[in-house]
Tab-separated table of C-alpha atoms and ligand atoms in Angstrom:
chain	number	residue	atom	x	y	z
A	10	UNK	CA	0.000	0.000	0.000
A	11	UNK	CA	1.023	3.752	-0.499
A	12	UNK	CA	2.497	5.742	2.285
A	13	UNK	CA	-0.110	8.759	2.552
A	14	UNK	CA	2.026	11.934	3.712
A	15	UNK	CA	0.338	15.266	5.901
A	16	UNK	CA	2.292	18.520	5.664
A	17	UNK	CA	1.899	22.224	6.669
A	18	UNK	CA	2.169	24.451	3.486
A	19	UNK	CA	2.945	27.761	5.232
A	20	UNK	CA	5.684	28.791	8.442
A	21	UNK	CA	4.586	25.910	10.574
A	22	UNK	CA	1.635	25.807	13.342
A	23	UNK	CA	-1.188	25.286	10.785
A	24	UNK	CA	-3.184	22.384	12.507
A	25	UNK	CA	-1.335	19.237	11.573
A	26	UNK	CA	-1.822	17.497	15.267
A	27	UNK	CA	-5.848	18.213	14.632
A	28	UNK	CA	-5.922	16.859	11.168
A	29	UNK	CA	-3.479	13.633	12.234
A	30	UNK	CA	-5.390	13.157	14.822
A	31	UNK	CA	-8.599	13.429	12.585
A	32	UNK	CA	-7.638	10.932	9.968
A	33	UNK	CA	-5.648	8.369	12.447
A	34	UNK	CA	-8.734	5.952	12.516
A	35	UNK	CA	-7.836	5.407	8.934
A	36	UNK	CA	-4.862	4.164	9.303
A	37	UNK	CA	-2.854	1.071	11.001
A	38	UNK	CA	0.928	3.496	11.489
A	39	UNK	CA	1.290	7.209	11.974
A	40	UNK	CA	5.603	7.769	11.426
A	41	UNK	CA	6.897	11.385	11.969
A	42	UNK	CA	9.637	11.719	9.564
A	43	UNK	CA	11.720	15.200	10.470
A	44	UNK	CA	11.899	17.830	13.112
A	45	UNK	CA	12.293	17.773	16.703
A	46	UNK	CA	10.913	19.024	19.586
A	47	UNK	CA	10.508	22.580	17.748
A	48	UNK	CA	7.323	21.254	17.025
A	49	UNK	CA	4.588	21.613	19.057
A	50	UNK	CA	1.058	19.525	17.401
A	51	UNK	CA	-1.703	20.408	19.363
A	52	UNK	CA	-4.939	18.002	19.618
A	53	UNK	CA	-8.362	18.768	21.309
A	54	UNK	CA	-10.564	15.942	22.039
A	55	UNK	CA	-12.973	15.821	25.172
A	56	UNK	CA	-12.367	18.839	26.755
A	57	UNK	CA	-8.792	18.151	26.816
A	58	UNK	CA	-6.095	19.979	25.407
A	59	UNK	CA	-2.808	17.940	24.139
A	60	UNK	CA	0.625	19.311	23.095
A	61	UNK	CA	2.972	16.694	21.521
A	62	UNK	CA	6.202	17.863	20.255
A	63	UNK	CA	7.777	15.040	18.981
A	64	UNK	CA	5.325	12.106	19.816
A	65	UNK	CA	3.509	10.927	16.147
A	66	UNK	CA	-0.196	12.323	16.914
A	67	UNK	CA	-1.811	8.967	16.268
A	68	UNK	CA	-0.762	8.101	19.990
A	69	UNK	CA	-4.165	8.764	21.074
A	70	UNK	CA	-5.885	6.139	18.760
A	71	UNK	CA	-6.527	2.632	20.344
A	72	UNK	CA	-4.902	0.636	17.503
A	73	UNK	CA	-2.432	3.036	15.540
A	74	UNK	CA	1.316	1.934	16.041
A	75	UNK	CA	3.606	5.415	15.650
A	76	UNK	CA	7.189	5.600	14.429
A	77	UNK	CA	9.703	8.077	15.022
A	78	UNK	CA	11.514	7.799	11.670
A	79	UNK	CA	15.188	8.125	11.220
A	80	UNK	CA	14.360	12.099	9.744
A	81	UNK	CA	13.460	13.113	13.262
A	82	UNK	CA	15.754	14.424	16.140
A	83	UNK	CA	15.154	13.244	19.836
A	84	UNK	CA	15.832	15.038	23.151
A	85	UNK	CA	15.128	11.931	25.709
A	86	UNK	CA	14.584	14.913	28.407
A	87	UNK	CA	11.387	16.580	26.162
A	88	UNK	CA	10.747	12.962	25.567
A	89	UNK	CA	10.641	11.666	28.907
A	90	UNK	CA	8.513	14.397	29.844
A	91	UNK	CA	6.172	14.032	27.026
A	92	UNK	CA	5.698	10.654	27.992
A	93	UNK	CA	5.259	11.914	31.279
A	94	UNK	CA	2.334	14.179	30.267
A	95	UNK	CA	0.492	10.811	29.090
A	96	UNK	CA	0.736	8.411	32.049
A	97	UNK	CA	-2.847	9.345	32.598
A	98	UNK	CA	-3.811	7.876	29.630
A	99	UNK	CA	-3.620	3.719	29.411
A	100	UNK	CA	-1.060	3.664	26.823
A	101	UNK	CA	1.277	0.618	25.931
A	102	UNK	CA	4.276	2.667	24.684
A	103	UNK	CA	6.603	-0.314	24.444
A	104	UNK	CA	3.877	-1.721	21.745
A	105	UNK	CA	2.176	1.634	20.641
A	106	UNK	CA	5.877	3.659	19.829
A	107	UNK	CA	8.558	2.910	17.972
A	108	UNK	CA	11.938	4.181	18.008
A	109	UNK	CA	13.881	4.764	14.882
A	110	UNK	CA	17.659	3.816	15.730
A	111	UNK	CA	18.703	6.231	12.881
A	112	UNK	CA	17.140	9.215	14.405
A	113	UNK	CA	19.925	11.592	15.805
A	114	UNK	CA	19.764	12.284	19.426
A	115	UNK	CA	19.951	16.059	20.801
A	116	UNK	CA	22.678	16.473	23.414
A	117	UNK	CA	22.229	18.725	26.262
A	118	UNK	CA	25.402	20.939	24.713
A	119	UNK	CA	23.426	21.002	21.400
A	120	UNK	CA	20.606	23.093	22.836
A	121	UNK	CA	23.573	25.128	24.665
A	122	UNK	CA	25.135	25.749	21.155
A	123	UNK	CA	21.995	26.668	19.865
A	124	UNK	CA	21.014	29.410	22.366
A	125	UNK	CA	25.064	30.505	22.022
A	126	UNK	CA	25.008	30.867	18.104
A	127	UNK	CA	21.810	32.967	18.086
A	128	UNK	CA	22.884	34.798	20.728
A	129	UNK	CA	26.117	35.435	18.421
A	130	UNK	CA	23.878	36.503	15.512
A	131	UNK	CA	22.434	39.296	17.313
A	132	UNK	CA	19.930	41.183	15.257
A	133	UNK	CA	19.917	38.424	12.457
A	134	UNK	CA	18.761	35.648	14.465
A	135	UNK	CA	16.248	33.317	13.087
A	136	UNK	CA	14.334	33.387	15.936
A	137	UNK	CA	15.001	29.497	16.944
A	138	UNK	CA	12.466	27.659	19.303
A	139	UNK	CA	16.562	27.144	21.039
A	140	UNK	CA	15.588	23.534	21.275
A	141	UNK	CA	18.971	21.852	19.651
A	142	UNK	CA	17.488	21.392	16.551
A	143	UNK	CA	20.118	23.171	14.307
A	144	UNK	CA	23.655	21.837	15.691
A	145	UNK	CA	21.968	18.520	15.949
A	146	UNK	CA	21.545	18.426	12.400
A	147	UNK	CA	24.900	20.073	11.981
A	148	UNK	CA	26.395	16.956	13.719
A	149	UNK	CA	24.217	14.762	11.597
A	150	UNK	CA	25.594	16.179	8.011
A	151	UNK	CA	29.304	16.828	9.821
A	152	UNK	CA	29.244	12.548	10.415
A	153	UNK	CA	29.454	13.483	14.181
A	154	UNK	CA	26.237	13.221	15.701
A	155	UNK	CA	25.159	10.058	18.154
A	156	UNK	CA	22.531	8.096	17.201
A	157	UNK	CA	19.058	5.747	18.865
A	158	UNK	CA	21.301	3.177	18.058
A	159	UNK	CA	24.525	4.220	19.692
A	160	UNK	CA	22.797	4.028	22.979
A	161	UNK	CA	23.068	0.235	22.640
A	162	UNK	CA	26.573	0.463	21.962
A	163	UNK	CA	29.140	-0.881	24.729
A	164	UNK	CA	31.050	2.471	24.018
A	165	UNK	CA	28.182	4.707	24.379
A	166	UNK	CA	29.947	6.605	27.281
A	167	UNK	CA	32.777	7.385	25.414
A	168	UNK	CA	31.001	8.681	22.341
A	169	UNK	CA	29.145	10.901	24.276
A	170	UNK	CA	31.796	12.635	26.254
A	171	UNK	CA	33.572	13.057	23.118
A	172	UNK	CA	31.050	15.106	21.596
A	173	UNK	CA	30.466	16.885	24.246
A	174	UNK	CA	33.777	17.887	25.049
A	175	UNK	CA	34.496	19.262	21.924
A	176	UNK	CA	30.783	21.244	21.873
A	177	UNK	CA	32.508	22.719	25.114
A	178	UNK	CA	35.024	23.947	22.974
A	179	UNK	CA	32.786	24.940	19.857
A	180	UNK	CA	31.087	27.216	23.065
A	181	UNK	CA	34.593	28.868	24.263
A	182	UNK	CA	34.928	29.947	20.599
A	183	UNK	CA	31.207	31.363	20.324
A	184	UNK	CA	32.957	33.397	23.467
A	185	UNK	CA	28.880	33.926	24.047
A	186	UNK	CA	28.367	33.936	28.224
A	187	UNK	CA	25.479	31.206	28.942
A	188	UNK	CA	25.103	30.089	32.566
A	189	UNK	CA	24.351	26.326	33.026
A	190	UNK	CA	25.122	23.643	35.184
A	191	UNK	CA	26.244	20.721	33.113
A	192	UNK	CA	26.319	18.026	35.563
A	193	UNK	CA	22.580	19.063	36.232
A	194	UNK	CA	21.809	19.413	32.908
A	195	UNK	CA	23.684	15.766	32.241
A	196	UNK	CA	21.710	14.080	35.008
A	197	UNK	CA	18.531	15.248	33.637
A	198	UNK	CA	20.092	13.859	30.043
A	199	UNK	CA	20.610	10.295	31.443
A	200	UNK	CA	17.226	9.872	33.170
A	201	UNK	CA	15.710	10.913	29.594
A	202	UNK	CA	17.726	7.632	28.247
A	203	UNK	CA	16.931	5.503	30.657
A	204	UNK	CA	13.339	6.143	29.806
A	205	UNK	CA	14.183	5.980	26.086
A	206	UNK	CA	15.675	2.898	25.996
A	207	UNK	CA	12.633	1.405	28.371
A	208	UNK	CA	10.632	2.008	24.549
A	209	UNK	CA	11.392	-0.258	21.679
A	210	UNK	CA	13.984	0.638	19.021
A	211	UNK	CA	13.299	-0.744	15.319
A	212	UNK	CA	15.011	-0.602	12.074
A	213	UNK	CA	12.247	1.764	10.793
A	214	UNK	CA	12.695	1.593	6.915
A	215	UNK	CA	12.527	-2.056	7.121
A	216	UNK	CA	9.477	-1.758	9.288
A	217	UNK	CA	7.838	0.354	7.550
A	218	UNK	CA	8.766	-1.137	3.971
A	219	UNK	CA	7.724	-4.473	5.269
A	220	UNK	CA	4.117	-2.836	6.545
A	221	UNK	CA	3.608	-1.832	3.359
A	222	UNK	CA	4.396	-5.251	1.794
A	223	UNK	CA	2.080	-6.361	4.324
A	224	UNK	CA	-0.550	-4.195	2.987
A	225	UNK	CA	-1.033	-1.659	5.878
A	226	UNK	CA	-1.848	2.001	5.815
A	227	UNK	CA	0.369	4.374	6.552
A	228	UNK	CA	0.480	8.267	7.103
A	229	UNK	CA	3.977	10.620	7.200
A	230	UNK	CA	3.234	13.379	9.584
A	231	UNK	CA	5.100	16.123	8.939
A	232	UNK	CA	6.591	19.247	11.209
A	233	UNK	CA	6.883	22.620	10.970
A	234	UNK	CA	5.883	24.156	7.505
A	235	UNK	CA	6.900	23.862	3.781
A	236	UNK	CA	8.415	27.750	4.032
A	237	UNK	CA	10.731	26.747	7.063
A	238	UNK	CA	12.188	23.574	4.284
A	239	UNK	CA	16.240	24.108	4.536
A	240	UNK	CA	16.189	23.682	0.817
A	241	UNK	CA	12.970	25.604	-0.341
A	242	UNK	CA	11.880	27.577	2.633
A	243	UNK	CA	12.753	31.775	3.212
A	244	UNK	CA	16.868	30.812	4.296
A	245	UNK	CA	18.473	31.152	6.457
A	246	UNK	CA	15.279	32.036	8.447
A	247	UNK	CA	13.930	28.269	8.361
A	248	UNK	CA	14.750	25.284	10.525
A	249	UNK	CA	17.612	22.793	9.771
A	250	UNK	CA	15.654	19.817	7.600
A	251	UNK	CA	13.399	19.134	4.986
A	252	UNK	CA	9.897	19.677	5.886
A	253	UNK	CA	8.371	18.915	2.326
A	254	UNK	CA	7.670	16.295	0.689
A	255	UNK	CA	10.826	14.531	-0.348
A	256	UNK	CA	11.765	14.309	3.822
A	257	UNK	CA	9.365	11.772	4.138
A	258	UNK	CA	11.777	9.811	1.900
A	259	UNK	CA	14.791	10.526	3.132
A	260	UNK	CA	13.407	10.473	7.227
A	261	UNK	CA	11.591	7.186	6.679
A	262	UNK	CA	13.686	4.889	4.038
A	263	UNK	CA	10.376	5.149	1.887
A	264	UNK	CA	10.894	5.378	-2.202
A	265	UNK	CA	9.322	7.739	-4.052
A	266	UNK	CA	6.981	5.611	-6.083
A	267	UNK	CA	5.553	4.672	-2.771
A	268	UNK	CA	3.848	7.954	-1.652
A	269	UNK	CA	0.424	8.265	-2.475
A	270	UNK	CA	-1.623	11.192	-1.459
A	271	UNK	CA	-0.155	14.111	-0.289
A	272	UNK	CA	-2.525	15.899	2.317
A	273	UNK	CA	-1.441	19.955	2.416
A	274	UNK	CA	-3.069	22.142	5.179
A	275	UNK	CA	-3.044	25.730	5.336
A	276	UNK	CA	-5.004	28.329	7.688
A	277	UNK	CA	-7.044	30.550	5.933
A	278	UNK	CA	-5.027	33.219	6.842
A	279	UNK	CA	-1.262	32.913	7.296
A	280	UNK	CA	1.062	33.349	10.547
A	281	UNK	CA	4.718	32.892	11.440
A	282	UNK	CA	6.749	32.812	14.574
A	283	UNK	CA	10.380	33.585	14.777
A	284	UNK	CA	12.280	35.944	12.681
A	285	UNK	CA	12.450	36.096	8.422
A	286	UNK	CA	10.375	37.254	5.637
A	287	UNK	CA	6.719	37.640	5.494
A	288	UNK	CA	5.106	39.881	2.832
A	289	UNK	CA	1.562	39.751	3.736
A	290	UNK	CA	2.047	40.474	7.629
A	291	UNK	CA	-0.450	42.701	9.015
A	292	UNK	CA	0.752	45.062	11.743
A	293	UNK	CA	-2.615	46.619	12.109
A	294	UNK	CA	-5.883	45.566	14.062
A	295	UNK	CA	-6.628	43.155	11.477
A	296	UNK	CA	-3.330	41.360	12.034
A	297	UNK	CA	-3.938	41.655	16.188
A	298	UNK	CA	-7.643	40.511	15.569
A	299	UNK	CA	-6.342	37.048	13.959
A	300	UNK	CA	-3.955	36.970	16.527
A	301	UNK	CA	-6.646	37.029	19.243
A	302	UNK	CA	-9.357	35.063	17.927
A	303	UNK	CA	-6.943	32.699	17.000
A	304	UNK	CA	-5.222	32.313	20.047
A	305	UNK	CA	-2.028	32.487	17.768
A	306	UNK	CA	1.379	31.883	20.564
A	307	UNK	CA	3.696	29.046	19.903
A	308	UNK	CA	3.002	26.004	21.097
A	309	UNK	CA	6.203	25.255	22.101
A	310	UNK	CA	7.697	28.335	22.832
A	311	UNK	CA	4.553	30.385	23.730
A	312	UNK	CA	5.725	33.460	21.759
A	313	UNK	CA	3.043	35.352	19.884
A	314	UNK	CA	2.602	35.080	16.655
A	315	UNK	CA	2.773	37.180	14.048
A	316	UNK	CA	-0.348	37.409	11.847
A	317	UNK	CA	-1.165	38.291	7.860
A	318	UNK	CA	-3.452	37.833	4.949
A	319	UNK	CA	-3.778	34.335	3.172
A	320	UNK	CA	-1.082	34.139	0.832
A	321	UNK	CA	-1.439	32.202	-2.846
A	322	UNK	CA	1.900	32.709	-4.480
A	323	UNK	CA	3.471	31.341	-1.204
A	324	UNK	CA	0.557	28.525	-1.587
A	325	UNK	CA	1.293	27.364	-5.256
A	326	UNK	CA	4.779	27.067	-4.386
A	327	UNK	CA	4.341	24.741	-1.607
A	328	UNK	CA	1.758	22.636	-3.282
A	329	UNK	CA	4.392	22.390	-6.476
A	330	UNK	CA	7.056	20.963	-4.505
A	331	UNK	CA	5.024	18.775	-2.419
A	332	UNK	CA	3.093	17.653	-4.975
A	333	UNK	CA	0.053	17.802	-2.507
A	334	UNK	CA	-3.450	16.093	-4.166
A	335	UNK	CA	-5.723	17.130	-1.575
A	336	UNK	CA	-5.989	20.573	0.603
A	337	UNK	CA	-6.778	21.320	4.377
A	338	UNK	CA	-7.980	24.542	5.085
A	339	UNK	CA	-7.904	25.180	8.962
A	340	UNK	CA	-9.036	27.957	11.014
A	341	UNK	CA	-11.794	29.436	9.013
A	342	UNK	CA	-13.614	30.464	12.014
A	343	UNK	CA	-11.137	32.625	13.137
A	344	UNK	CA	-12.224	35.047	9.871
A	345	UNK	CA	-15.504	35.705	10.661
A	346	UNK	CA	-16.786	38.846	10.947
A	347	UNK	CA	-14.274	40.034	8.877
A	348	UNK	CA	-16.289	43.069	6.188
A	349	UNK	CA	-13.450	42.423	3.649
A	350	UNK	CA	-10.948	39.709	3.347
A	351	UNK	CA	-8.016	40.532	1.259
A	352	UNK	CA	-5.675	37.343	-0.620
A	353	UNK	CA	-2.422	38.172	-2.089
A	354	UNK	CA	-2.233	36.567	-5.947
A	355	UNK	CA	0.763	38.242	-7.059
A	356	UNK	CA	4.271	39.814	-5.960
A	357	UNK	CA	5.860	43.337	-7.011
A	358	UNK	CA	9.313	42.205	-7.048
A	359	UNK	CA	11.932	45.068	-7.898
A	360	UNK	CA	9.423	47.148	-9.857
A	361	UNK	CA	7.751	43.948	-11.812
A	362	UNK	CA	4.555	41.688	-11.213
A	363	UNK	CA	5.201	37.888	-10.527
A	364	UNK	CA	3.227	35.713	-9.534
A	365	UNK	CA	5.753	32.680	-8.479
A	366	UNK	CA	7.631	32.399	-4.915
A	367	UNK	CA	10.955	34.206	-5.653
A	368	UNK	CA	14.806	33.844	-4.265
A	369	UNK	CA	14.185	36.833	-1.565
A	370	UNK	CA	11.132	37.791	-0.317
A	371	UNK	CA	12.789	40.189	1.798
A	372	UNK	CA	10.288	43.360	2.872
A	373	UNK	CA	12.358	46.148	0.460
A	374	UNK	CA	11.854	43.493	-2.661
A	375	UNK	CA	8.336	42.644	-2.591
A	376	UNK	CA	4.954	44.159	-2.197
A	377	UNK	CA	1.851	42.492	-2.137
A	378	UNK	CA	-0.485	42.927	-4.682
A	379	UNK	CA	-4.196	41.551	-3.379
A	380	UNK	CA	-7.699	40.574	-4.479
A	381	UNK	CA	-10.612	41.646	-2.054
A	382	UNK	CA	-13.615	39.315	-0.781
A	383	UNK	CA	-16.880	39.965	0.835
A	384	UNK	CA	-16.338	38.684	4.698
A	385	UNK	CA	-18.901	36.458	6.312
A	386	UNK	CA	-20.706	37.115	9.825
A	387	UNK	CA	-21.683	33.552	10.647
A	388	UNK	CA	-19.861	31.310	13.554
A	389	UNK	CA	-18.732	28.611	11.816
A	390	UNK	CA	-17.650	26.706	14.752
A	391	UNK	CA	-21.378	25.159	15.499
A	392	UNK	CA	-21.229	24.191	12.020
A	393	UNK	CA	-21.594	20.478	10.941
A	394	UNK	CA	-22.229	20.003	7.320
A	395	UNK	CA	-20.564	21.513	4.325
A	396	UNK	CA	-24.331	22.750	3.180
A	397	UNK	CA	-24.514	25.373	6.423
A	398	UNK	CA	-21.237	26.976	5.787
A	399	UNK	CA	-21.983	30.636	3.853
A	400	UNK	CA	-21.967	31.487	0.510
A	401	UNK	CA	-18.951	33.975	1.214
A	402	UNK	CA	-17.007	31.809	2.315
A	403	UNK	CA	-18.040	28.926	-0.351
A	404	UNK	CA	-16.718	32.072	-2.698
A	405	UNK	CA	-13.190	32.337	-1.006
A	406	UNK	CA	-12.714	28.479	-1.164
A	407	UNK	CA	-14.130	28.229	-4.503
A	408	UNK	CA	-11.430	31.049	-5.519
A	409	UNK	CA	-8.167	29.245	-3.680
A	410	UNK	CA	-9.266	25.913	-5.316
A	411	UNK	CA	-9.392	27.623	-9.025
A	412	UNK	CA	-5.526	29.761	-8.199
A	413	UNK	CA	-3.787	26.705	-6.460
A	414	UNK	CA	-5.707	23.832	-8.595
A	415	UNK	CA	-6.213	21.239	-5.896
A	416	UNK	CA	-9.568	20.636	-4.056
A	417	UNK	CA	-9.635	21.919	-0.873
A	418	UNK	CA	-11.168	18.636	1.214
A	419	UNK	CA	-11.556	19.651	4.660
A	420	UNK	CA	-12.390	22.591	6.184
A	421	UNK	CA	-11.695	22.934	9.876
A	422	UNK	CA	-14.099	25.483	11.938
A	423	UNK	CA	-12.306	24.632	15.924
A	424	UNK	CA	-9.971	23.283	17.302
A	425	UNK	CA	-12.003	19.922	18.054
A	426	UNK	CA	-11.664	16.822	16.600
A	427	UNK	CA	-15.287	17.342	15.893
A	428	UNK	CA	-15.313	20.640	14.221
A	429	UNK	CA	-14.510	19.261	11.216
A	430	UNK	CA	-16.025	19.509	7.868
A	431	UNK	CA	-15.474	17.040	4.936
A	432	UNK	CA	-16.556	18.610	1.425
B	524	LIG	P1	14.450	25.887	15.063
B	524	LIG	O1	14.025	24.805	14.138
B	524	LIG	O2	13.973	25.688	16.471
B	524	LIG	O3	15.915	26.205	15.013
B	524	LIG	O4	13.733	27.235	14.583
B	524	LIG	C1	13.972	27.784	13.290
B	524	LIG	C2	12.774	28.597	12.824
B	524	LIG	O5	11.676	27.715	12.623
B	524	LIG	C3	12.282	29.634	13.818
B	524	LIG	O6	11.756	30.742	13.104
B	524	LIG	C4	11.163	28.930	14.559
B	524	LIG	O7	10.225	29.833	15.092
B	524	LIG	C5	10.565	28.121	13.425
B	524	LIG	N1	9.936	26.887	13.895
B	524	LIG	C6	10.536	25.756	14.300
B	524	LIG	N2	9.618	24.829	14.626
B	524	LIG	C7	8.419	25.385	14.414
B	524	LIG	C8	7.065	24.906	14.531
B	524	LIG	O8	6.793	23.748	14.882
B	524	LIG	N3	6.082	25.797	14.206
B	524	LIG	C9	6.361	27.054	13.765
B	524	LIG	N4	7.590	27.533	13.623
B	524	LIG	C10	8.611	26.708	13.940
């Protein structure tokens, strides 16, 4: 069977947890492929609220096995705690999750490095969620880092205080002042790896290749947003893998010819948190007003985020190189009430109209250039059916589906599992 694969087509933070959690019923493994603990997928069901940061979000479904592919990044302290946060729940992890031994492990001196090297950068920082994400993957494509599977090495020990002592010495030449205590911070690190190695480790590509043999479904959940890609996102302001498409290859052992659908979801506006590029930001009560209803602040940082106007050129480029079939469109309830809704189509880049996703998108190279709708008054978030939802808004979707040419499948009025409309 095909490996179905979910992805956010904008800076991250656009529902994914919701919409995995939504469609885990349908399938027998959820694998997360990239990404780290920078994530933060958020699922409401029964009143409860749920923040997983690098847990698959099928962990909540009675049946679904989830796999942390080889892609993804682990910090066994976030980890231990995140499987902390679920010990009300009667979950069998050692059944439930699996463990990629190929996924690279986040020391405690690679979140040091991180919050040293954007401290360095001063006003150009990218605005990093400072959870180790960056030098991990640094280590990984320098052939340093440590590994899932090193931990069952008999020279494990030595490994890691090698790495760490020369991260001491990558900090003395940052020169950046950081106060930590690394025998506390070490402690915490080896309780985290006790717990991780309590969970069972796999050879995920031959899992996962051998599911499929075996005709099961599975779904690629993907972090963060196509625009924070290394390769394709606004650089350097992005995070350090590949968040499209072809990193469900690469951070699962799965060959191309073997993905199937490609879900996209998108808000119906667009927001970003952290530093870089972002031509349709609103700094005005419009932009605040999202910000509100939506209860827009990081998930895993908490930082507000910044708010703008639904952006199509940005759009098309993310569904081109994800190839994405079928479209999500969350958060529509957030818009309501809204007299005029305005959707970017093109770019004024130095003095011309384009209408594809350029090399810089920096502020002083391109201006927005939008088409107006009619707002709507109606709460959707009552809403059930596709039939109740109003004819304005039918008009905005109908309009996205004709620029981006992909049918727009769900739309998602709460944050609820069950505020979810299928069209
Ligand atoms: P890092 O991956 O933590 O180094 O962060 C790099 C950039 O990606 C920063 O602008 C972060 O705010 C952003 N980022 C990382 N993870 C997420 C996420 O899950 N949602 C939204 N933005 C993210």
């Amino acid at each position: 069977m095909a490996v179905n694969l979910l992805l956010g087509l904008q800076w991250g933070d656009e529902g994914k947890g919701k919409i995995v959690d939504v469609l885990t019923s349908d399938y027998d493994i959820i694998a997360r492929f990239q990404g780290g603990p920078n994530a933060g997928h958020t699922l409401i069901f029964d009143g409860y609220k749920h923040v997983l940061h690098t847990i698959p979000s099928g962990i909540f479904h009675k049946t679904a096995v989830n796999v942390v592919g080889n892609g993804v990044v682990i910090d066994p302290v976030i980890f231990k705690r995140e499987l902390d946060n679920l010990s009300q729940f009667d979950i069998d992890f050692t059944s439930k999750l699996l463990i990629s031994r190929k996924a690279h492990l986040i020391l405690p001196t690679h979140r040091l490095l991180d919050a040293a090297s954007e401290t360095a950068k001063g006003k150009a920082k990218i605005g990093s969620t400072l959870k180790g994400i960056g030098p991990t993957y640094m280590d990984k494509t320098g052939r340093n880092g440590l590994r899932v599977g090193d931990l069952e090495m008999e020279d494990w020990n030595t490994r890691y205080d090698a790495l760490t002592k020369k991260h001491l010495k990558m900090l003395d030449f940052h020169g950046i002042e950081l106060e930590y205590d690394l025998d506390e911070l070490q402690k915490e690190f080896n309780e985290g790896v006790k717990r991780l190695k309590e969970l069972t480790f796999i050879d995920s590509e031959e899992y996962l290749n051998n599911a499929m043999k075996n005709g099961k479904s599975i779904l690629a959940e993907g972090a963060q947003g196509s625009l924070l890609d290394v390769d394709f996102g606004t650089y350097p302001f992005v995070t350090s893998s590949n968040t499209t498409a072809a990193g469900a290859c690469t951070g699962l052992g799965i060959a191309p010819n073997k993905i199937g659908d490609v879900f996209g979801i998108f808000k119906a506006y667009v927001t970003r948190v952290g530093s870089g590029p972002f031509p349709t930001e609103l700094f005005d009560e419009d932009g605040a007003r999202m910000a509100k209803v939506g209860h827009e602040f990081g998930a895993t940082t908490g930082r507000p985020r910044r708010c703008g106007w639904l952006d199509i050129v940005a759009l098309k480029y993310a569904v081109q190189v994800n190839g994405v079939t079928q479209l999500m469109m969350m958060k529509g309830d957030v818009l309501s009430g809204f007299d005029t809704l305005k959707v970017c189509t093109s770019y004024k880049y130095k003095g011309k109209e384009i209408s594809h996703f350029p090399f810089n998108i920096e502020p002083e190279n391109v201006t927005p250039i939008y088409s107006e709708f009619k707002g709507w008054s109606e709460d959707l978030t009552k809403m059930t059916s596709k039939e109740e939802l109003p004819q304005n808004l039918l008009d905005y979707i109908a309009f996205i589906e004709k620029e981006v040419e992909v049918p727009i499948k769900i739309v998602s009025v709460g944050p609820d599992r069950k505020q979810t409309i299928l069209r």
